[in-house]
Structures are given as structure tokens and as C-alpha cells.
Amino acid sequence: MRTRFAARPVAPNPVVENSLAAPGPAPCHACTVITHPVTRFWAHLFNVRYRLLLSGLTHIFESPDASITGAPPTARGELITLVFGEMYKLRGLASLLVELPVCNEVPARREVAGPTFEMPYTLTIPRRERDRWRWHLDMLVASRGILGQLAMLDTDAGHRGFIAALRDGDAELIRRIEQIAASLDVPRSGGTI
Amino acid sequence: MTSLAEIRILPPLAIARLGSAAEPVNNYDLEVSADQPFGFRAIVEAPTLVVDEATGAIAAREYRPVTFKDGDGRIRPVAPFLELWGRSGHGEDDWRHLTMHDLKGAMIRWRVTLGNLKVFRHTGDVRDQVLATTGWFSRHARMALEGRADNFLAGKHIPFGDVRYVRPTDEFPQIRVRYTPGHGHVYGADAFVKRADGTYATDPLGGVVADASLRDVVFDSSKSRWLGFNEPRPPNTPLLPTITVPPRVFAGRDGPNDGDWISRGYLDDACDGVIEVEVHTSGTTLRSFARLGAGPPAFVPDSYSMRTLSDELEQALLGAAVDPDQYTDDELQAHAEELLRRTFETVRLMNTTIMNGNASGGQINVTNTMVRMDHAETARAWQPFLAPAIVDNFAVQALHHSIFTVLRSGASPWFASALRQFDEIGDLTDRGRRKMPVMMCGSDGRYLCLTRRQYEKLRIAATRLVSRGTTKEAP
């Protein structure tokens, strides 16, 4: 019979990689590096999606507000939807991470990982609008690669259903962003730049 | 004959779907793709009973391709089978599908009574009730159901389809009947004139020039008030208690006075009623009945609405309250997922930009929406539900996909508070109008909500699944 706890045994400040702390003079003792071969991919995915959320938010603040009555849906609206969607997905990933082990040596009933919320190396937004959308697209492509890894590594049936939903949703999202990015491309003519 | 304590016709409610093709739709299941959970449900062939037209017996039980129209573009009807079940004892596990061997020596007879009371619903004239009955029968031929009304022209009827007692055989000895519905035609009143090409023309009310879809004229306007019947809804006047909600649910046109709605005299061959069965033996007679109906075809057979008749029946049968011990965690999670799936399937069919009340081509109020209903019925200020910038259909779908994705992670359905409850359907505040399902109307003309039982299951899922407490082993 398992013991039921009031709270999950979440590791302090879980991170995928502690490279920032390692060479410095003041190591980050509070960090817990996730080394479990499956969990670390989920955590890495969390970080990429978190970066997508932050980039989307940054992009929104650079986009004009056209949300007046009678206005048609706008790219800003798409961004708002993207950001809310990513918040939901982070919720799902966080729910999963608080049930997965940090490492092979310690079982999940003793210690689990958790949402990593690692800040990306930059939040500087590209200057051109089409590049901003490609920026989001790059993160979705990166996410697709991690999901591909997880599809191979994670054998849990429930997790595989989650992976399938993420992949299916991302495929549509990528298609939409490609459409938006394409609509912003400047037509080339006459061989001049 | 096997001694029986009681009998049942199962299913107790069967809904046929109108269609004029000779062959009904073959049996199928709907399956969700494991790899593409946001795709359309796959229509998968399921075993189909093939009835021999000449003998009325089942000739085969086989997998057949599923199509919804025949080669001539005619819609295939959905023709349900109804089975006779019985039990000797009183245990729930004693029920079984009866065969001719079980009922050897007994006399089995059936009777089907169907009606279309739509016109009567408006005029209140019992002579406008269109009724059909087979009378009692035991034969295996098709028994026609001819809908007749006292106010019809002499000799005229509306075909409601037919019912057939399927001949049991050694290979297929089970007792069953099959109902094949009408063709889905429209009928009119005698003011229409049939032209040489077979079409009808000349509506004396002045609105219809020609109507190629009219199948026949049936109402005798010297007796029936249906053609030209006015169901007025004068502005700033309380609705009559007899009027339908929403009003104007029949083909009509404006009249001379503000609020007039004048019938063009149409009626269709949708119908509903009962099928009865009696099993007579030397000493006893066992009886049962089931309900039967025929409605429009399912034009989106691979999607479900958020709230279906099945949900209504479940609530009627089991109640609005839910015993938490009645469902496992997995069942509750599956319920939440199915609800989300139905939601994005519904969104997929909507023009969310217009339904939100956004402008189209610079014009607002371009079609019938709940925004218009609020504005017209309660004089509420014209106001879209959600910010116009965020209601692009793909964006709304994507948002629902994201929520579904979260559920797939095993997270609890946290969104119960965002759902409209049954006593909030008339809440016209900004917050009330934005509750889910948004933009949609229920059968009572106000905002759609889930059944109380659907809501309860979600609420219990939200409270139980979030506190499961145990942790998983490593994958």
C-alpha cells in the first residue's frame, strides 16, 4: 500500500542543465539537475514551450491592438491564442513533471521532478514581423524534435497519448504560422534585392 | 416455447434518418485516431445485416462499404432494427435476444403508430394531426405507414416509410423488425398547382413562384387553416404561452402587420411514435413497446455535439446528481476528454467570427446569432461575446486543442467554473455571456449549457483527479 502525501516530493529548483552554475565561483546548490533519461526530455520540452510562451508575449506587446468592435480577427489575436494555448500546455507538462522521477537512482515516490521554468538565453525580439513568426516557428520545430525523441523513449500509454495530442496540435500550429509568415514575405522581382 | 416472465423491445428508442435511396446506410463505428486526436473520427465498417427484399429474411451479416449517398446522389436512409428480448427469471443478466426457437408455437404480432403533429402544434386543430398505423400484423412483408389527416385532400397521404417483421431463419433465428423511414420530402397545401413537368408553382400568398422540391399537395385549404396560418409575434408584446420557443419554426413570410408570420403551408415526413409487440401463447400474453422516430440525416456523421440526446436520456435515467463512486478516475477523465473533443468538433462546424457578432464586409448583424437574439429580444446593446480579434475559427479550435492536450497529460479538468450552468442560460452580463459553450443557443432559445449531469461529472473529475496524491513509477 502506498503512502499518500499532502504534497508531492518535488525536487528543489529542478533544471535540465546546470551549465550556468558550474563554472562560476558561486555554484547553484539549490538546483536539482534532472538526469532521468525520459524525464529530462519532458523537462527540456517544458523549457522550449516556456520560451515559446515568453516570445509570444513579447511579440504581443510589439503588435498593435485592433480589438475594437467590428474588427476582423488579427495576427495579434493569433498571438493571444498562441500564448493562452502555451499556458495550457505548460500546465499539462507541469502536471506530468511532478509525477516523474528526477533520476534513475531515486524512485518517483521519493522524489519527483517539476516544472523547470528556465529562462531562455535571450528574449530579444527580431525586428521584422515575418522573422518574429519564424522565431516562433523555430521553437515549434525544436519542440517537434523533442517530441520525436519522447515518442521513442516514453512507453507509458498515457504519456504517448499526450505526445500524440501535442504533435497533432503543433502540426496545425506550424501550418498556421507558416501561412502568416508567408503572407508577410516581400515579393521578389527583377533579381534586385 | 421457453417460459418467459417478460419481454422488451430493444433499443427502447430508435431514431431513423430520412433518405430516398433504396439501400440504407450500412452499419459503422466511429473511431478516434491515436496519432491524430484532433482529426475527424474515422468511419469504420461494422457488421451489417442484409435483408433480402423478396423473402424478408436476413441474407447475410457482413462488412460493407459505408457511404451516405447512392450513385445518384440520393441520401441513404438510416433504417434501424428493433429486437425482441426476453427473460425467464428476474435477474438483469437473464435478458437475451429471443429467437424463433424460444417462441415456437407462440403468436407474435406487431403494431406501429407514427405521427407528425407539427401543424397541429401551431393550429391546435386535431384534424391537422397526421397519423399512420400499420394495425396489428405478423407477416414479413413491408407494412406501409401512410400518414393521413382529416384535413388532407381526399386520398392524399404522406408516406412515413414502412416497417418489416424480419423473417427468422435457421441461420438468423432472432426476432427483430426493421423500420425504414420516409424519403425526406416536403409536402404542401392545395394552393400549389402541379405543372406539366411535375413541379409545383403559384403560391397564392405571393411568395413562392415555383418549388421544385415539393413532392405533393396534401392539405385541403377549404378545411385546414395551415396555409396562411398567422403566428403573430407583435413587438413589445408578451409571447402567447402556446407559441414555440424560438418562434417562427415553420416556413412562412411576413404579413401586413408588424410581427406577422404567415405559413406557406409546408410539412415534411419527419415523424415519431411507438412500436408495440404482443406474444400470445395458450395461457398468457406478453406485451412491450418502444419509441420510434424519423428525423433529418446526420450530415456530419463523424462529429458529435457537446450536448446530445444521449446526454439528456442519461440524465433522465440516472438523475442530475452523480454518485462519485459510480465512476472511476479513468472514466471521469475519459468523460472530460470526450466533452472537449465534442467541443472542438462543434467549433469546427461554426463560423466563429460571424457567430461572435464580428462585422462582415463592414456590416454588423449579418445573420442570426445569439448577439442578434440578445439585441432583439432584450434590447441589450449590440456586443460581441469575445474580443473580435481572437475569434478566428482556427485560433478557437487551436485553443480547444490546447485544453484537450492538457487533459491528455493526466491533469484534472480545471475549467468547470468556466462552464455555463443550467440556471445561467439567461445571464446577459458580459461574464455570463462568455461562459462555455459560448455563441450557441439551446432548444429553449437561450444560451446552451451542458446537462446538469454532464457538469457534475466534470466537477467531480476536477476535484478528485487533482488530489490523486500517489506518484507514478518511472516509465
XYZ file of C-alpha atoms in Angstrom:
668
model
C 0.000 0.000 0.000
C 1.329 3.393 -0.930
C 1.542 6.321 1.417
C -0.480 9.319 0.337
C 1.252 12.645 0.895
C -0.313 16.046 1.322
C 2.209 17.387 -1.193
C 4.313 15.817 -3.884
C 8.024 15.305 -3.149
C 9.106 17.809 -5.779
C 12.840 18.368 -6.083
C 14.051 21.913 -5.318
C 14.525 24.087 -8.382
C 14.707 21.332 -10.997
C 16.717 22.146 -14.113
C 17.666 20.280 -17.245
C 21.222 21.508 -17.317
C 23.161 23.387 -14.680
C 25.785 24.741 -17.049
C 25.435 28.315 -15.844
C 26.219 27.395 -12.291
C 29.109 25.030 -12.936
C 31.981 27.320 -13.969
C 31.100 30.221 -11.768
C 32.503 30.967 -8.367
C 29.143 30.518 -6.613
C 27.601 27.200 -7.614
C 23.858 26.963 -7.506
C 23.459 24.490 -4.684
C 19.706 24.776 -4.742
C 19.368 23.360 -8.249
C 18.461 19.771 -8.956
C 19.665 18.573 -12.319
C 17.222 16.168 -13.925
C 19.182 13.214 -15.205
C 16.481 10.636 -15.745
C 16.702 9.735 -19.464
C 12.990 10.270 -20.115
C 12.157 12.988 -17.615
C 14.912 15.252 -18.896
C 13.323 15.280 -22.354
C 9.988 16.262 -20.840
C 11.731 18.996 -18.878
C 13.597 20.139 -21.959
C 10.273 20.280 -23.796
C 8.871 22.348 -20.941
C 11.709 24.846 -21.331
C 11.208 25.149 -25.075
C 7.467 25.691 -24.672
C 8.143 28.207 -21.904
C 10.397 30.078 -24.263
C 7.648 29.965 -26.898
C 5.247 31.451 -24.369
C 7.656 34.230 -23.464
C 8.446 35.011 -27.092
C 4.732 35.129 -27.869
C 4.134 37.527 -25.001
C 6.973 39.746 -26.149
C 5.571 39.697 -29.655
C 2.096 40.670 -28.444
C 3.443 43.765 -26.756
C 5.010 44.813 -30.049
C 1.770 44.314 -32.015
C -0.883 46.961 -32.498
C -4.168 46.467 -30.699
C -7.014 46.235 -33.179
C -9.530 44.647 -30.878
C -12.338 47.091 -31.465
C -15.876 46.019 -32.138
C -16.304 45.110 -35.764
C -12.644 44.485 -36.460
C -11.715 41.191 -38.075
C -9.507 38.630 -36.342
C -5.892 39.742 -36.449
C -2.402 38.329 -36.135
C -2.426 39.786 -32.650
C -5.432 37.621 -31.964
C -3.491 34.622 -33.210
C -0.693 35.523 -30.816
C -3.080 35.824 -27.905
C -4.444 32.383 -28.746
C -0.915 31.028 -29.068
C 0.053 32.385 -25.671
C -3.035 31.035 -23.922
C -2.529 27.714 -25.666
C 1.058 27.548 -24.457
C -0.009 28.366 -20.921
C -2.376 25.416 -21.068
C 0.305 23.142 -22.453
C 2.748 24.218 -19.762
C 0.099 23.303 -17.245
C -0.085 19.853 -18.777
C 3.681 19.443 -18.882
C 3.990 20.623 -15.294
C 1.315 18.115 -14.230
C 3.382 15.409 -15.828
C 6.746 16.526 -14.486
C 5.568 16.430 -10.888
C 4.932 12.715 -11.336
C 8.215 11.759 -12.999
C 11.496 10.808 -11.299
C 14.498 13.109 -11.251
C 16.990 10.332 -11.800
C 17.250 6.584 -12.198
C 18.536 6.082 -8.694
C 15.650 7.627 -6.742
C 12.119 6.340 -7.340
C 9.337 8.791 -8.072
C 7.631 8.044 -4.777
C 10.656 9.587 -3.045
C 11.450 12.497 -5.317
C 9.933 13.860 -8.498
C 10.957 16.495 -10.976
C 8.813 19.546 -11.581
C 8.328 22.441 -13.981
C 11.735 23.879 -14.763
C 10.862 27.401 -15.936
C 14.417 28.004 -17.125
C 14.862 31.413 -18.689
C 15.999 31.398 -22.308
C 19.353 32.968 -23.137
C 17.601 35.876 -24.800
C 14.165 37.429 -25.182
C 15.254 39.962 -27.741
C 12.623 40.016 -30.411
C 13.549 40.088 -34.122
C 12.969 43.422 -35.785
C 10.942 42.283 -38.774
C 7.455 40.912 -38.321
C 7.965 37.882 -40.551
C 11.117 36.988 -38.623
C 9.195 37.131 -35.406
C 6.808 34.494 -36.701
C 9.740 32.417 -37.915
C 11.186 32.754 -34.442
C 8.067 31.072 -33.042
C 8.250 28.519 -35.823
C 11.820 27.610 -34.887
C 10.720 26.798 -31.368
C 7.889 24.621 -32.634
C 10.327 22.770 -34.870
C 12.634 22.264 -31.884
C 9.657 21.036 -29.904
C 8.816 18.599 -32.682
C 12.281 17.092 -32.430
C 11.983 16.584 -28.671
C 8.550 15.050 -29.076
C 10.038 12.671 -31.619
C 12.612 11.605 -29.034
C 9.939 11.155 -26.407
C 7.825 9.093 -28.772
C 10.725 6.673 -28.965
C 11.695 6.706 -25.282
C 8.498 7.004 -23.275
C 6.491 3.795 -23.240
C 3.737 4.935 -20.854
C 0.412 4.689 -22.704
C -0.981 7.849 -21.131
C 2.153 9.818 -21.943
C 2.047 8.593 -25.513
C -1.492 9.942 -25.824
C -0.218 13.293 -24.562
C 2.642 13.210 -27.068
C 0.212 12.433 -29.898
C -2.003 15.356 -28.913
C 0.961 17.738 -28.709
C 2.270 16.630 -32.087
C -1.135 16.848 -33.756
C -1.806 20.293 -32.306
C 1.667 21.530 -33.237
C 1.258 20.355 -36.824
C -1.762 22.650 -37.180
C 0.004 25.467 -35.352
C 3.047 25.188 -37.622
C 0.807 25.275 -40.667
C -0.934 28.421 -39.403
C 2.307 30.215 -38.589
C 3.791 29.274 -41.945
C 0.734 30.815 -43.583
C 1.131 34.017 -41.596
C 4.865 34.181 -42.238
C 4.319 33.570 -45.947
C 1.746 36.347 -46.111
C 4.359 38.734 -44.718
C 7.049 37.811 -47.226
C 8.020 40.605 -49.570
C 7.530 39.514 -53.191
C 10.823 39.418 -55.046
C 11.067 40.926 -58.516
C 13.648 41.729 -61.163
C 16.503 40.000 -59.426
C 17.216 43.015 -57.256
C 17.471 42.972 -53.507
C -41.694 -22.412 -26.150
C -39.387 -21.100 -23.460
C -41.254 -19.830 -20.445
C -40.887 -16.061 -20.314
C -41.526 -13.663 -17.472
C -41.367 -10.521 -19.565
C -40.290 -9.149 -22.889
C -38.732 -5.912 -24.156
C -38.161 -4.257 -27.488
C -34.577 -3.047 -27.618
C -33.413 -0.451 -28.120
C -36.268 1.281 -26.315
C -35.768 4.320 -28.533
C -34.713 4.148 -32.169
C -34.174 7.144 -34.415
C -34.288 6.584 -38.143
C -32.948 9.126 -40.568
C -34.811 10.152 -43.681
C -33.464 9.329 -47.126
C -34.689 8.434 -50.573
C -32.021 5.928 -51.670
C -33.155 2.331 -51.986
C -30.352 0.961 -49.814
C -29.959 2.139 -46.220
C -26.649 3.211 -44.694
C -24.517 0.241 -43.742
C -23.512 -0.201 -40.139
C -20.427 1.630 -38.883
C -18.475 2.665 -35.813
C -16.631 5.913 -35.162
C -13.020 5.668 -34.071
C -10.592 8.310 -32.895
C -7.129 8.134 -34.379
C -4.404 7.515 -31.812
C -1.898 9.574 -33.804
C -4.194 12.425 -34.808
C -6.568 13.063 -31.916
C -7.697 16.352 -33.450
C -8.640 14.815 -36.759
C -12.085 13.672 -37.808
C -13.338 10.455 -36.274
C -12.802 7.603 -38.672
C -15.916 5.903 -40.020
C -15.171 2.205 -39.719
C -17.264 -0.552 -41.255
C -19.174 -2.713 -38.775
C -21.189 -5.907 -39.355
C -24.327 -5.122 -41.368
C -27.454 -7.243 -41.563
C -28.555 -7.509 -45.183
C -32.286 -8.108 -45.615
C -33.429 -9.988 -48.707
C -36.099 -7.854 -50.313
C -38.082 -10.787 -51.683
C -38.212 -13.013 -48.616
C -37.819 -10.507 -45.792
C -35.160 -12.730 -44.245
C -31.603 -11.784 -43.411
C -29.420 -12.925 -46.256
C -26.047 -12.060 -44.782
C -24.194 -10.406 -41.947
C -21.135 -8.816 -43.455
C -18.861 -5.791 -43.571
C -19.885 -3.403 -46.300
C -18.510 -0.081 -47.501
C -20.073 2.884 -45.735
C -21.450 5.638 -47.930
C -24.117 8.163 -47.130
C -25.415 8.730 -50.664
C -26.030 6.325 -53.525
C -24.669 6.637 -57.042
C -27.457 9.026 -57.999
C -26.734 11.361 -55.119
C -29.750 10.267 -53.104
C -29.303 10.129 -49.348
C -29.249 6.672 -47.846
C -31.743 6.367 -45.001
C -30.797 5.046 -41.594
C -33.153 2.115 -41.064
C -32.879 0.786 -37.518
C -33.539 -2.760 -36.380
C -35.522 -3.284 -33.199
C -35.010 -6.561 -31.406
C -37.292 -8.615 -29.198
C -35.612 -9.564 -25.921
C -36.978 -11.544 -23.037
C -36.076 -13.185 -19.762
C -37.382 -16.160 -17.836
C -36.288 -15.005 -14.429
C -35.911 -11.558 -12.963
C -32.150 -11.178 -12.983
C -30.597 -8.402 -15.033
C -28.298 -10.964 -16.623
C -31.223 -13.111 -17.746
C -32.113 -10.882 -20.685
C -31.375 -12.363 -24.103
C -32.303 -11.726 -27.697
C -35.234 -14.082 -28.369
C -35.226 -16.478 -31.282
C -37.923 -18.295 -33.181
C -36.948 -21.379 -31.179
C -37.654 -19.581 -27.914
C -41.080 -18.564 -29.197
C -42.027 -21.728 -31.029
C -45.784 -22.078 -31.045
C -46.395 -18.526 -29.915
C -48.149 -15.896 -31.988
C -46.127 -12.713 -32.359
C -47.732 -9.576 -33.643
C -46.572 -6.003 -34.048
C -48.175 -2.630 -34.484
C -46.550 0.671 -35.356
C -48.225 4.044 -34.881
C -46.447 7.183 -36.074
C -47.477 10.783 -36.322
C -46.398 14.209 -37.406
C -48.133 16.739 -35.179
C -46.162 19.813 -36.183
C -49.081 21.556 -37.859
C -51.430 20.644 -35.014
C -48.840 22.139 -32.645
C -49.436 25.507 -34.286
C -53.080 25.475 -35.377
C -54.465 23.475 -32.450
C -56.808 21.734 -34.881
C -56.831 17.977 -34.187
C -57.834 17.401 -37.798
C -54.345 18.628 -38.771
C -52.725 15.711 -36.921
C -51.056 13.434 -39.461
C -51.197 9.863 -38.196
C -50.246 6.465 -39.593
C -50.672 2.968 -38.277
C -49.968 -0.464 -39.587
C -52.607 -2.139 -37.467
C -51.573 -5.454 -35.910
C -49.548 -7.649 -38.237
C -47.479 -10.827 -38.174
C -46.451 -11.056 -41.795
C -42.943 -10.473 -43.115
C -43.876 -8.118 -45.939
C -43.159 -4.386 -45.748
C -46.025 -2.678 -43.942
C -46.505 0.821 -45.307
C -47.051 3.704 -42.919
C -49.303 6.229 -44.642
C -49.747 9.438 -42.721
C -53.267 10.776 -43.070
C -55.152 13.710 -41.608
C -58.816 14.697 -41.645
C -57.803 17.966 -43.239
C -55.985 16.317 -46.125
C -57.345 16.243 -49.638
C -59.269 13.058 -50.413
C -56.965 10.088 -50.957
C -53.797 12.012 -50.100
C -51.233 10.890 -47.558
C -47.642 11.480 -46.502
C -45.513 8.308 -46.638
C -43.777 7.772 -43.305
C -41.894 4.734 -44.611
C -42.567 1.141 -43.681
C -41.858 -1.479 -41.084
C -40.995 -5.103 -41.663
C -41.037 -8.089 -39.349
C -37.801 -9.752 -40.430
C -38.363 -13.405 -41.210
C -36.352 -15.563 -38.783
C -34.327 -18.368 -40.357
C -32.164 -21.181 -39.078
C -29.094 -19.060 -39.767
C -30.570 -15.890 -38.254
C -33.297 -17.083 -35.880
C -33.518 -13.871 -33.804
C -36.768 -11.917 -33.653
C -36.461 -8.371 -34.963
C -38.248 -5.755 -37.010
C -36.816 -3.054 -39.201
C -38.174 0.423 -39.711
C -37.326 2.168 -42.966
C -38.269 5.859 -42.772
C -39.729 8.195 -45.387
C -37.721 9.804 -48.128
C -37.339 13.254 -46.645
C -39.775 15.063 -48.894
C -41.690 18.277 -48.451
C -45.443 18.429 -48.880
C -47.690 21.429 -49.379
C -51.222 22.721 -49.451
C -53.606 22.691 -52.366
C -52.919 26.243 -53.418
C -49.920 24.945 -55.317
C -50.595 23.896 -58.886
C -48.822 20.980 -60.439
C -47.181 21.864 -63.718
C -46.595 19.692 -66.742
C -43.018 18.988 -65.723
C -44.177 17.666 -62.382
C -43.106 20.657 -60.306
C -45.436 22.878 -58.353
C -45.924 26.609 -58.680
C -48.046 29.582 -57.729
C -48.377 30.308 -54.108
C -51.481 32.500 -53.764
C -49.798 34.223 -50.891
C -47.444 35.647 -53.433
C -44.118 34.454 -52.112
C -43.380 31.271 -53.964
C -43.119 31.274 -57.703
C -42.047 27.695 -58.137
C -40.976 24.962 -55.811
C -39.199 22.019 -57.380
C -38.720 20.339 -54.029
C -42.423 19.944 -53.327
C -43.416 16.292 -53.517
C -47.197 16.541 -53.365
C -50.002 18.732 -52.143
C -51.894 17.239 -49.230
C -53.608 19.922 -47.157
C -57.111 20.885 -48.190
C -57.246 24.605 -47.559
C -61.024 24.585 -47.504
C -60.713 22.601 -44.266
C -57.241 23.322 -42.849
C -56.054 26.738 -41.725
C -52.395 25.753 -42.196
C -51.804 27.589 -45.459
C -51.891 31.209 -44.482
C -51.892 30.459 -40.763
C -50.597 33.501 -38.935
C -48.498 33.088 -35.796
C -48.031 36.751 -34.938
C -45.448 37.989 -32.534
C -46.194 41.681 -32.212
C -43.320 43.802 -30.948
C -43.299 44.725 -27.256
C -45.999 42.174 -26.535
C -45.582 39.163 -24.261
C -45.411 35.896 -26.120
C -48.507 33.757 -26.085
C -47.947 30.686 -23.913
C -48.725 28.435 -26.852
C -46.094 29.870 -29.156
C -42.953 27.874 -29.806
C -39.619 28.981 -28.404
C -37.957 30.049 -30.575
C -40.909 31.186 -32.690
C -41.221 31.025 -36.482
C -40.067 27.432 -36.789
C -42.079 26.864 -39.962
C -41.695 28.168 -43.492
C -43.525 31.447 -43.692
C -43.357 35.086 -44.662
C -44.087 38.458 -43.188
C -47.684 39.678 -43.207
C -49.367 43.050 -43.320
C -48.884 43.740 -39.627
C -45.653 44.099 -37.717
C -44.772 40.718 -36.187
C -46.923 38.619 -38.528
C -45.551 35.256 -39.626
C -47.726 33.556 -42.200
C -47.389 29.877 -43.052
C -46.691 28.799 -46.588
C -48.447 25.507 -45.903
C -45.480 23.153 -45.872
C -44.985 19.944 -43.928
C -42.343 17.209 -44.073
C -42.330 13.471 -43.438
C -40.461 13.505 -40.126
C -42.472 11.594 -37.543
C -42.356 9.731 -34.293
C -44.458 7.257 -32.365
C -44.410 3.787 -30.888
C -43.951 0.199 -31.935
C -45.829 -2.398 -29.911
C -45.426 -6.134 -29.730
C -47.551 -8.900 -28.305
C -46.511 -12.505 -27.765
C -49.525 -14.745 -27.344
C -49.262 -18.245 -26.000
C -52.047 -20.521 -24.928
C -52.162 -19.079 -21.480
C -50.543 -15.690 -21.464
C -49.973 -12.555 -23.451
C -46.742 -10.624 -23.017
C -46.563 -7.052 -24.242
C -43.919 -4.413 -24.737
C -43.330 -1.266 -26.705
C -40.547 1.014 -27.848
C -40.374 4.519 -29.220
C -39.563 5.197 -32.816
C -38.851 8.329 -34.778
C -37.513 9.601 -38.083
C -35.555 12.813 -38.431
C -33.196 14.550 -40.820
C -29.977 12.834 -41.923
C -26.778 13.339 -39.970
C -24.820 15.499 -42.341
C -21.768 15.454 -40.088
C -21.701 11.793 -39.137
C -18.117 11.903 -37.902
C -18.673 14.539 -35.223
C -20.796 14.861 -32.116
C -22.386 17.878 -30.491
C -21.459 18.829 -26.955
C -24.930 18.012 -25.723
C -26.760 15.173 -27.383
C -29.987 13.293 -26.910
C -27.918 10.580 -25.317
C -26.866 13.035 -22.588
C -30.493 14.006 -22.000
C -31.525 10.380 -21.708
C -28.673 9.589 -19.345
C -29.779 12.413 -17.077
C -33.424 11.355 -17.290
C -32.465 7.796 -16.446
C -29.805 8.321 -13.790
C -30.627 11.752 -12.453
C -28.846 15.088 -12.354
C -26.807 14.176 -9.283
C -23.783 11.931 -9.666
C -22.584 9.458 -7.105
C -18.782 9.919 -7.089
C -18.290 6.201 -6.544
C -20.154 5.467 -9.739
C -17.185 6.344 -11.934
C -13.502 5.518 -11.848
C -10.818 8.151 -12.330
C -10.204 6.873 -15.844
C -13.899 7.086 -16.698
C -14.095 10.647 -15.431
C -11.009 11.600 -17.388
C -12.455 9.948 -20.488
C -15.681 11.908 -19.974
C -13.736 15.175 -19.807
C -11.750 14.283 -22.917
C -14.854 13.295 -24.854
C -16.528 16.555 -23.926
C -13.517 18.536 -25.123
C -13.411 16.520 -28.310
C -17.049 17.256 -28.992
C -16.362 20.911 -28.290
C -13.713 21.318 -30.929
C -15.759 19.183 -33.290
C -18.587 21.678 -32.812
C -16.302 24.684 -33.193
C -15.023 23.154 -36.429
C -18.521 23.496 -37.889
C -19.044 27.106 -36.865
C -18.129 30.403 -38.406
C -16.935 31.710 -35.070
C -16.065 35.113 -36.487
C -19.639 35.759 -37.542
C -21.254 33.943 -34.612
C -19.275 36.180 -32.279
C -21.005 39.191 -33.795
C -17.992 40.463 -35.733
C -18.583 42.651 -38.726
C -18.528 41.127 -42.189
C -17.614 43.366 -45.089
C -18.059 46.359 -42.832
C -21.590 45.338 -41.813
C -22.701 44.066 -38.451
C -25.722 41.898 -37.694
C -25.411 39.995 -40.959
C -27.104 36.803 -39.823
C -28.982 35.188 -36.991
C -26.701 34.975 -33.973
C -27.127 34.998 -30.228
C -25.814 38.565 -30.338
C -28.787 39.438 -32.501
C -31.142 37.484 -30.231
C -29.930 39.373 -27.165
C -30.287 42.633 -29.011
C -33.733 41.890 -30.452
C -35.346 40.132 -27.520
C -33.982 42.068 -24.586
C -32.831 45.308 -26.203
C -29.339 44.562 -24.951
C -26.641 46.693 -26.537
C -25.058 45.057 -29.574
C -21.910 43.478 -28.252
C -19.789 40.553 -29.443
C -19.091 37.878 -26.874
C -15.329 37.798 -27.147
C -12.740 40.245 -28.420
C -13.247 40.309 -32.197
C -9.516 39.901 -32.782
C -9.307 36.442 -31.231
C -12.243 34.559 -32.703
C -10.756 33.291 -35.927
C -12.048 29.738 -36.267
C -8.649 28.103 -36.470
C -7.498 30.053 -33.436
C -10.542 28.994 -31.417
C -10.021 25.405 -32.480
C -6.355 25.617 -31.535
C -7.259 26.898 -28.096
C -9.603 23.970 -27.510
C -6.946 21.602 -28.812
C -4.580 23.020 -26.207
C -7.048 22.391 -23.406
C -7.614 18.863 -24.682
C -3.865 18.352 -24.753
C -3.623 19.300 -21.097
C -6.201 16.664 -20.211
C -4.109 14.115 -22.076
C -1.264 14.884 -19.672
C -3.431 13.499 -16.883
C -4.177 16.948 -15.460
C -7.624 17.394 -13.966
C -10.298 19.284 -15.904
C -9.958 22.609 -14.109
C -12.386 24.534 -16.281
C -15.733 23.638 -14.686
C -16.120 27.190 -13.399
C -15.949 28.465 -16.970
C -18.959 26.383 -17.970
C -22.466 27.780 -18.011
C -24.761 26.138 -15.509
C -28.381 25.320 -16.202
C -29.664 28.314 -14.239
C -27.371 30.765 -16.047
C -28.764 30.434 -19.550
C -30.382 33.851 -19.345
C -27.407 35.643 -17.798
C -26.744 38.520 -20.176
C -23.863 40.059 -18.274
C -20.505 40.115 -20.058
C -19.275 37.354 -17.787
C -22.421 35.292 -18.213
C -22.395 35.529 -21.995
C -18.772 34.402 -22.157
C -19.387 31.184 -20.277
C -18.991 27.993 -22.262
C -20.459 26.905 -24.570
C -20.362 30.425 -25.958
C -22.255 31.773 -29.015
C -24.687 28.855 -29.052
C -28.392 28.529 -28.463
C -30.226 25.728 -26.687
C -33.590 24.353 -27.699
C -35.275 26.844 -25.396
C -33.903 29.798 -27.314
C -31.445 30.862 -24.624
C -27.777 30.076 -24.176
C -26.707 26.473 -24.443
C -25.417 24.728 -21.360
C -24.389 21.199 -20.549
C -26.817 18.892 -18.818
C -26.548 19.043 -15.073
C -25.201 15.517 -15.077
C -22.501 16.327 -17.643
C -21.478 19.267 -15.496
C -21.468 17.210 -12.320
C -19.172 14.592 -13.800
C -16.716 17.298 -14.798
C -16.906 18.902 -11.383
C -16.215 15.615 -9.640
C -13.377 14.883 -12.041
C -11.847 18.255 -11.259
C -11.930 17.722 -7.508
C -10.941 14.079 -7.491
C -8.255 13.938 -10.141
C -6.322 16.891 -8.801
C -5.818 15.163 -5.472
C -4.877 11.692 -6.526
C -1.775 12.039 -4.394
C 0.123 8.956 -5.422
C 3.055 9.290 -7.754
C 3.870 7.217 -10.755
C 6.773 4.899 -11.199
C 9.319 5.733 -13.830
C 8.126 4.995 -17.361
